[in-house]
mmCIF file of C-alpha atoms in Angstrom:
data_model
loop_
_atom_site.group_PDB
_atom_site.id
_atom_site.type_symbol
_atom_site.label_atom_id
_atom_site.label_comp_id
_atom_site.label_asym_id
_atom_site.label_seq_id
_atom_site.Cartn_x
_atom_site.Cartn_y
_atom_site.Cartn_z
ATOM 1 C CA UNK A 1323 0.000 0.000 0.000
ATOM 2 C CA UNK A 1324 1.483 3.329 -1.068
ATOM 3 C CA UNK A 1325 0.906 6.398 1.079
ATOM 4 C CA UNK A 1326 1.189 10.086 0.268
ATOM 5 C CA UNK A 1327 4.427 11.741 1.394
ATOM 6 C CA UNK A 1328 2.603 13.329 4.329
ATOM 7 C CA UNK A 1329 1.078 10.079 5.564
ATOM 8 C CA UNK A 1330 4.326 8.183 4.979
ATOM 9 C CA UNK A 1331 6.199 10.686 7.150
ATOM 10 C CA UNK A 1332 3.564 10.219 9.868
ATOM 11 C CA UNK A 1333 3.845 6.438 9.543
ATOM 12 C CA UNK A 1334 7.644 6.644 9.786
ATOM 13 C CA UNK A 1335 7.422 8.507 13.094
ATOM 14 C CA UNK A 1336 4.912 5.980 14.432
ATOM 15 C CA UNK A 1337 7.337 3.199 13.474
ATOM 16 C CA UNK A 1338 10.257 5.009 15.116
ATOM 17 C CA UNK A 1339 8.400 5.864 18.337
ATOM 18 C CA UNK A 1340 6.055 2.909 18.510
ATOM 19 C CA UNK A 1341 4.434 2.258 21.873
ATOM 20 C CA UNK A 1342 2.285 -0.846 22.181
ATOM 21 C CA UNK A 1343 0.257 -2.503 19.442
ATOM 22 C CA UNK A 1344 -3.001 -0.530 19.186
ATOM 23 C CA UNK A 1345 -3.473 2.796 17.387
ATOM 24 C CA UNK A 1346 -6.482 5.092 17.367
ATOM 25 C CA UNK A 1347 -6.484 7.307 14.274
ATOM 26 C CA UNK A 1348 -8.704 10.339 14.904
ATOM 27 C CA UNK A 1349 -10.024 12.007 11.747
ATOM 28 C CA UNK A 1350 -8.994 8.949 9.780
ATOM 29 C CA UNK A 1351 -10.688 9.952 6.491
ATOM 30 C CA UNK A 1352 -9.974 6.859 4.327
ATOM 31 C CA UNK A 1353 -8.181 4.829 7.029
ATOM 32 C CA UNK A 1354 -5.049 4.719 4.865
ATOM 33 C CA UNK A 1355 -2.672 5.209 7.806
ATOM 34 C CA UNK A 1356 -4.016 2.417 10.060
ATOM 35 C CA UNK A 1357 -4.353 0.043 7.088
ATOM 36 C CA UNK A 1358 -0.746 0.645 6.077
ATOM 37 C CA UNK A 1359 0.550 0.100 9.621
ATOM 38 C CA UNK A 1360 -1.340 -3.188 10.017
ATOM 39 C CA UNK A 1361 -0.327 -4.425 6.562
ATOM 40 C CA UNK A 1362 3.321 -3.667 7.369
ATOM 41 C CA UNK A 1363 3.038 -5.547 10.697
ATOM 42 C CA UNK A 1364 3.854 -2.401 12.652
ATOM 43 C CA UNK A 1365 0.723 -2.636 14.803
ATOM 44 C CA UNK A 1366 -1.750 -5.423 15.514
ATOM 45 C CA UNK A 1367 -4.957 -3.430 15.699
ATOM 46 C CA UNK A 1368 -6.402 0.025 15.042
ATOM 47 C CA UNK A 1369 -9.507 2.107 15.505
ATOM 48 C CA UNK A 1370 -10.309 4.331 12.523
ATOM 49 C CA UNK A 1371 -12.380 7.212 13.910
ATOM 50 C CA UNK A 1372 -14.131 10.095 12.205
ATOM 51 C CA UNK A 1373 -16.931 12.525 13.010
ATOM 52 C CA UNK A 1374 -18.612 12.208 9.601
ATOM 53 C CA UNK A 1375 -20.316 9.219 7.989
ATOM 54 C CA UNK A 1376 -18.703 9.890 4.576
ATOM 55 C CA UNK A 1377 -15.119 9.296 5.759
ATOM 56 C CA UNK A 1378 -16.272 6.277 7.785
ATOM 57 C CA UNK A 1379 -17.845 4.773 4.636
ATOM 58 C CA UNK A 1380 -14.590 5.432 2.763
ATOM 59 C CA UNK A 1381 -12.662 3.825 5.629
ATOM 60 C CA UNK A 1382 -14.841 0.725 5.562
ATOM 61 C CA UNK A 1383 -14.177 0.422 1.827
ATOM 62 C CA UNK A 1384 -10.391 0.670 2.335
ATOM 63 C CA UNK A 1385 -10.524 -1.846 5.196
ATOM 64 C CA UNK A 1386 -12.544 -4.322 3.126
ATOM 65 C CA UNK A 1387 -10.324 -3.918 0.052
ATOM 66 C CA UNK A 1388 -7.345 -4.901 2.180
ATOM 67 C CA UNK A 1389 -9.225 -7.654 4.045
ATOM 68 C CA UNK A 1390 -8.480 -6.082 7.413
ATOM 69 C CA UNK A 1391 -11.925 -6.305 9.002
ATOM 70 C CA UNK A 1392 -10.528 -8.331 11.929
ATOM 71 C CA UNK A 1393 -7.813 -5.795 12.670
ATOM 72 C CA UNK A 1394 -9.224 -2.309 11.988
ATOM 73 C CA UNK A 1395 -12.472 -1.134 13.524
ATOM 74 C CA UNK A 1396 -14.186 1.967 12.084
ATOM 75 C CA UNK A 1397 -15.889 4.141 14.702
ATOM 76 C CA UNK A 1398 -18.194 7.097 14.076
ATOM 77 C CA UNK A 1399 -17.952 9.904 16.594
ATOM 78 C CA UNK A 1400 -16.460 13.244 17.581
ATOM 79 C CA UNK A 1401 -12.787 13.478 18.547
ATOM 80 C CA UNK A 1402 -11.674 10.830 21.020
ATOM 81 C CA UNK A 1403 -15.197 10.062 22.238
ATOM 82 C CA UNK A 1404 -15.373 6.728 20.337
ATOM 83 C CA UNK A 1405 -12.232 5.372 22.062
ATOM 84 C CA UNK A 1406 -12.407 6.503 25.680
ATOM 85 C CA UNK A 1407 -13.614 3.055 26.761
ATOM 86 C CA UNK A 1408 -11.100 1.242 24.514
ATOM 87 C CA UNK A 1409 -7.628 -0.108 25.164
ATOM 88 C CA UNK A 1410 -5.353 2.086 23.045
ATOM 89 C CA UNK A 1411 -1.574 2.656 23.106
ATOM 90 C CA UNK A 1412 -1.059 5.417 20.520
ATOM 91 C CA UNK A 1413 -3.284 8.184 19.200
ATOM 92 C CA UNK A 1414 -2.800 9.974 15.888
ATOM 93 C CA UNK A 1415 -4.651 13.227 15.189
ATOM 94 C CA UNK A 1416 -3.641 14.452 11.754
ATOM 95 C CA UNK A 1417 -4.824 16.753 8.984
ATOM 96 C CA UNK A 1418 -6.763 19.251 11.108
ATOM 97 C CA UNK A 1419 -6.162 22.791 12.314
ATOM 98 C CA UNK A 1420 -4.216 23.434 15.484
ATOM 99 C CA UNK A 1421 -7.250 24.845 17.315
ATOM 100 C CA UNK A 1422 -9.397 21.799 16.491
ATOM 101 C CA UNK A 1423 -6.579 19.458 17.565
ATOM 102 C CA UNK A 1424 -6.361 21.343 20.875
ATOM 103 C CA UNK A 1425 -10.139 21.056 21.359
ATOM 104 C CA UNK A 1426 -9.963 17.285 20.774
ATOM 105 C CA UNK A 1427 -7.100 16.873 23.258
ATOM 106 C CA UNK A 1428 -8.664 19.163 25.841
ATOM 107 C CA UNK A 1429 -11.972 17.308 25.852
ATOM 108 C CA UNK A 1430 -10.256 14.214 27.277
ATOM 109 C CA UNK A 1431 -6.993 15.571 28.683
ATOM 110 C CA UNK A 1432 -6.920 12.952 31.474
ATOM 111 C CA UNK A 1433 -7.359 10.089 28.998
ATOM 112 C CA UNK A 1434 -4.121 10.812 27.109
ATOM 113 C CA UNK A 1435 -1.753 10.697 30.092
ATOM 114 C CA UNK A 1436 -0.474 7.208 29.214
ATOM 115 C CA UNK A 1437 -0.644 7.493 25.438
ATOM 116 C CA UNK A 1438 1.915 8.429 22.818
ATOM 117 C CA UNK A 1439 0.518 11.146 20.560
ATOM 118 C CA UNK A 1440 1.304 11.739 16.890
ATOM 119 C CA UNK A 1441 -0.044 15.121 15.842
ATOM 120 C CA UNK A 1442 -0.032 16.855 12.467
ATOM 121 C CA UNK A 1443 -1.886 20.140 12.143
ATOM 122 C CA UNK A 1444 -2.175 21.933 8.810
ATOM 123 C CA UNK A 1445 -2.377 25.386 10.409
ATOM 124 C CA UNK A 1446 -2.120 26.922 13.859
ATOM 125 C CA UNK A 1447 0.899 24.959 15.038
ATOM 126 C CA UNK A 1448 1.787 27.706 17.496
ATOM 127 C CA UNK A 1449 -1.646 27.254 19.139
ATOM 128 C CA UNK A 1450 -1.042 23.508 19.398
ATOM 129 C CA UNK A 1451 2.512 23.754 20.745
ATOM 130 C CA UNK A 1452 1.600 26.345 23.350
ATOM 131 C CA UNK A 1453 -1.223 24.106 24.583
ATOM 132 C CA UNK A 1454 1.092 21.095 24.769
ATOM 133 C CA UNK A 1455 3.719 22.989 26.754
ATOM 134 C CA UNK A 1456 1.153 24.449 29.159
ATOM 135 C CA UNK A 1457 -0.313 21.001 29.844
ATOM 136 C CA UNK A 1458 3.036 19.253 30.447
ATOM 137 C CA UNK A 1459 2.914 17.338 27.168
ATOM 138 C CA UNK A 1460 6.480 16.962 25.958
ATOM 139 C CA UNK A 1461 7.392 17.117 22.283
ATOM 140 C CA UNK A 1462 9.751 14.155 21.875
ATOM 141 C CA UNK A 1463 10.465 14.699 18.187
ATOM 142 C CA UNK A 1464 9.274 16.619 15.154
ATOM 143 C CA UNK A 1465 9.538 16.095 11.420
ATOM 144 C CA UNK A 1466 8.788 18.284 8.423
ATOM 145 C CA UNK A 1467 7.676 17.044 5.011
ATOM 146 C CA UNK A 1468 6.657 18.571 1.676
ATOM 147 C CA UNK A 1469 3.706 17.047 -0.151
ATOM 148 C CA UNK A 1470 2.000 18.593 -3.209
ATOM 149 C CA UNK A 1471 3.643 21.976 -2.579
ATOM 150 C CA UNK A 1472 2.462 22.086 1.042
ATOM 151 C CA UNK A 1473 4.883 21.819 3.952
ATOM 152 C CA UNK A 1474 3.635 19.895 6.977
ATOM 153 C CA UNK A 1475 5.043 19.506 10.475
ATOM 154 C CA UNK A 1476 4.496 16.364 12.547
ATOM 155 C CA UNK A 1477 4.889 16.141 16.322
ATOM 156 C CA UNK A 1478 5.458 13.113 18.547
ATOM 157 C CA UNK A 1479 4.408 13.835 22.134
ATOM 158 C CA UNK A 1480 3.660 12.330 25.503
ATOM 159 C CA UNK A 1481 2.567 13.522 28.921
ATOM 160 C CA UNK A 1482 5.395 14.172 31.354
ATOM 161 C CA UNK A 1483 5.788 15.124 34.998
ATOM 162 C CA UNK A 1484 8.819 17.225 34.155
ATOM 163 C CA UNK A 1485 8.575 20.980 34.121
ATOM 164 C CA UNK A 1486 8.974 21.960 30.489
ATOM 165 C CA UNK A 1487 11.175 24.870 29.503
ATOM 166 C CA UNK A 1488 10.085 26.665 26.364
ATOM 167 C CA UNK A 1489 9.936 30.120 24.836
ATOM 168 C CA UNK A 1490 8.163 31.934 22.011
ATOM 169 C CA UNK A 1491 10.634 30.609 19.450
ATOM 170 C CA UNK A 1492 9.899 27.000 20.468
ATOM 171 C CA UNK A 1493 6.170 27.668 20.083
ATOM 172 C CA UNK A 1494 6.476 29.036 16.546
ATOM 173 C CA UNK A 1495 9.409 27.096 15.108
ATOM 174 C CA UNK A 1496 9.270 23.852 17.094
ATOM 175 C CA UNK A 1497 11.855 22.838 19.737
ATOM 176 C CA UNK A 1498 13.121 19.873 17.701
ATOM 177 C CA UNK A 1499 12.833 21.424 14.242
ATOM 178 C CA UNK A 1500 14.836 24.424 15.482
ATOM 179 C CA UNK A 1501 17.697 22.070 16.322
ATOM 180 C CA UNK A 1502 17.574 20.162 13.022
ATOM 181 C CA UNK A 1503 17.005 23.143 10.695
ATOM 182 C CA UNK A 1504 16.911 21.171 7.452
ATOM 183 C CA UNK A 1505 16.247 22.519 3.958
ATOM 184 C CA UNK A 1506 12.459 22.309 4.317
ATOM 185 C CA UNK A 1507 12.617 24.325 7.529
ATOM 186 C CA UNK A 1508 14.412 27.099 5.646
ATOM 187 C CA UNK A 1509 12.047 26.832 2.694
ATOM 188 C CA UNK A 1510 8.988 27.159 4.911
ATOM 189 C CA UNK A 1511 10.212 30.116 6.909
ATOM 190 C CA UNK A 1512 11.683 32.007 3.948
ATOM 191 C CA UNK A 1513 8.251 31.722 2.338
ATOM 192 C CA UNK A 1514 6.601 32.879 5.557
ATOM 193 C CA UNK A 1515 8.994 35.821 5.761
ATOM 194 C CA UNK A 1516 7.899 36.958 2.295
ATOM 195 C CA UNK A 1517 4.231 36.605 3.267
ATOM 196 C CA UNK A 1518 4.733 38.609 6.457
ATOM 197 C CA UNK A 1519 6.674 41.267 4.555
ATOM 198 C CA UNK A 1520 3.847 41.646 2.040
ATOM 199 C CA UNK A 1521 1.359 41.980 4.897
ATOM 200 C CA UNK A 1522 3.545 44.622 6.551
ATOM 201 C CA UNK A 1523 3.787 46.647 3.333
ATOM 202 C CA UNK A 1524 -0.006 46.677 3.104
ATOM 203 C CA UNK A 1525 -0.452 48.044 6.631
ATOM 204 C CA UNK A 1526 -0.237 51.583 7.930
ATOM 205 C CA UNK A 1527 2.248 51.998 10.797
ATOM 206 C CA UNK A 1528 -0.654 52.915 13.096
ATOM 207 C CA UNK A 1529 -2.523 49.713 12.305
ATOM 208 C CA UNK A 1530 -2.927 47.509 15.434
ATOM 209 C CA UNK A 1531 -1.369 44.524 13.607
ATOM 210 C CA UNK A 1532 1.692 46.412 12.338
ATOM 211 C CA UNK A 1533 3.894 45.748 15.380
ATOM 212 C CA UNK A 1534 2.685 42.141 15.598
ATOM 213 C CA UNK A 1535 3.724 41.432 11.992
ATOM 214 C CA UNK A 1536 6.986 43.308 12.497
ATOM 215 C CA UNK A 1537 7.765 41.169 15.563
ATOM 216 C CA UNK A 1538 6.988 37.969 13.620
ATOM 217 C CA UNK A 1539 9.378 39.045 10.856
ATOM 218 C CA UNK A 1540 12.114 39.771 13.385
ATOM 219 C CA UNK A 1541 11.662 36.319 14.930
ATOM 220 C CA UNK A 1542 11.832 34.596 11.525
ATOM 221 C CA UNK A 1543 14.892 36.573 10.425
ATOM 222 C CA UNK A 1544 16.613 35.827 13.723
ATOM 223 C CA UNK A 1545 15.889 32.112 13.456
ATOM 224 C CA UNK A 1546 17.041 31.872 9.842
ATOM 225 C CA UNK A 1547 20.225 33.872 10.474
ATOM 226 C CA UNK A 1548 21.031 31.975 13.696
ATOM 227 C CA UNK A 1549 20.819 28.726 11.751
ATOM 228 C CA UNK A 1550 23.383 29.858 9.184
ATOM 229 C CA UNK A 1551 26.152 29.582 11.733
ATOM 230 C CA UNK A 1552 25.769 25.801 12.035
ATOM 231 C CA UNK A 1553 24.004 24.665 8.878
#
């Protein structure tokens, strides 16, 4: 089974940081990720969850095509509600916005204390990271991947009792991605710098967002220039 570059990068992190044998994939869409992981003998069982009946129907079709009815169970429901009474080791929440991902986590914050989390938000990563840090959820690793001209960031996390140290730069750029600073990191933030610059040029200096955009540009420039010394 061939996955998109985005899903393959998510699968690779699940393989690398595997915990247990059962995955719950929240917002599963077509259930490609859980099907791939079972077919590759990475996990033994999965729950493919989605809030809408359309994606669940698509998931059932994928499961049946791959003859995985005994191993992957489709569940209709919002967020983690379908799995709170299930035995699950890992939870993936991918392809949503950062705010929605936070809402899903926050609804059952006590449930995830023993689970490894694999999170991939399309937008609002700073909202997601800030929530994780504030709730003592440690980012173990991060990856960045380009798929169909979009750049995605993937986080591997788990609850910790340690006091986490973080700052604004960690929230925006990612504590692990800041250390790695690969070519995609530079590509993403150079593009963002251009976007922020265009926004700034369109604003009057008295506009309430002017200083906010200016600060964002300064952070990006600082991060890109700091990386040049050891890249």
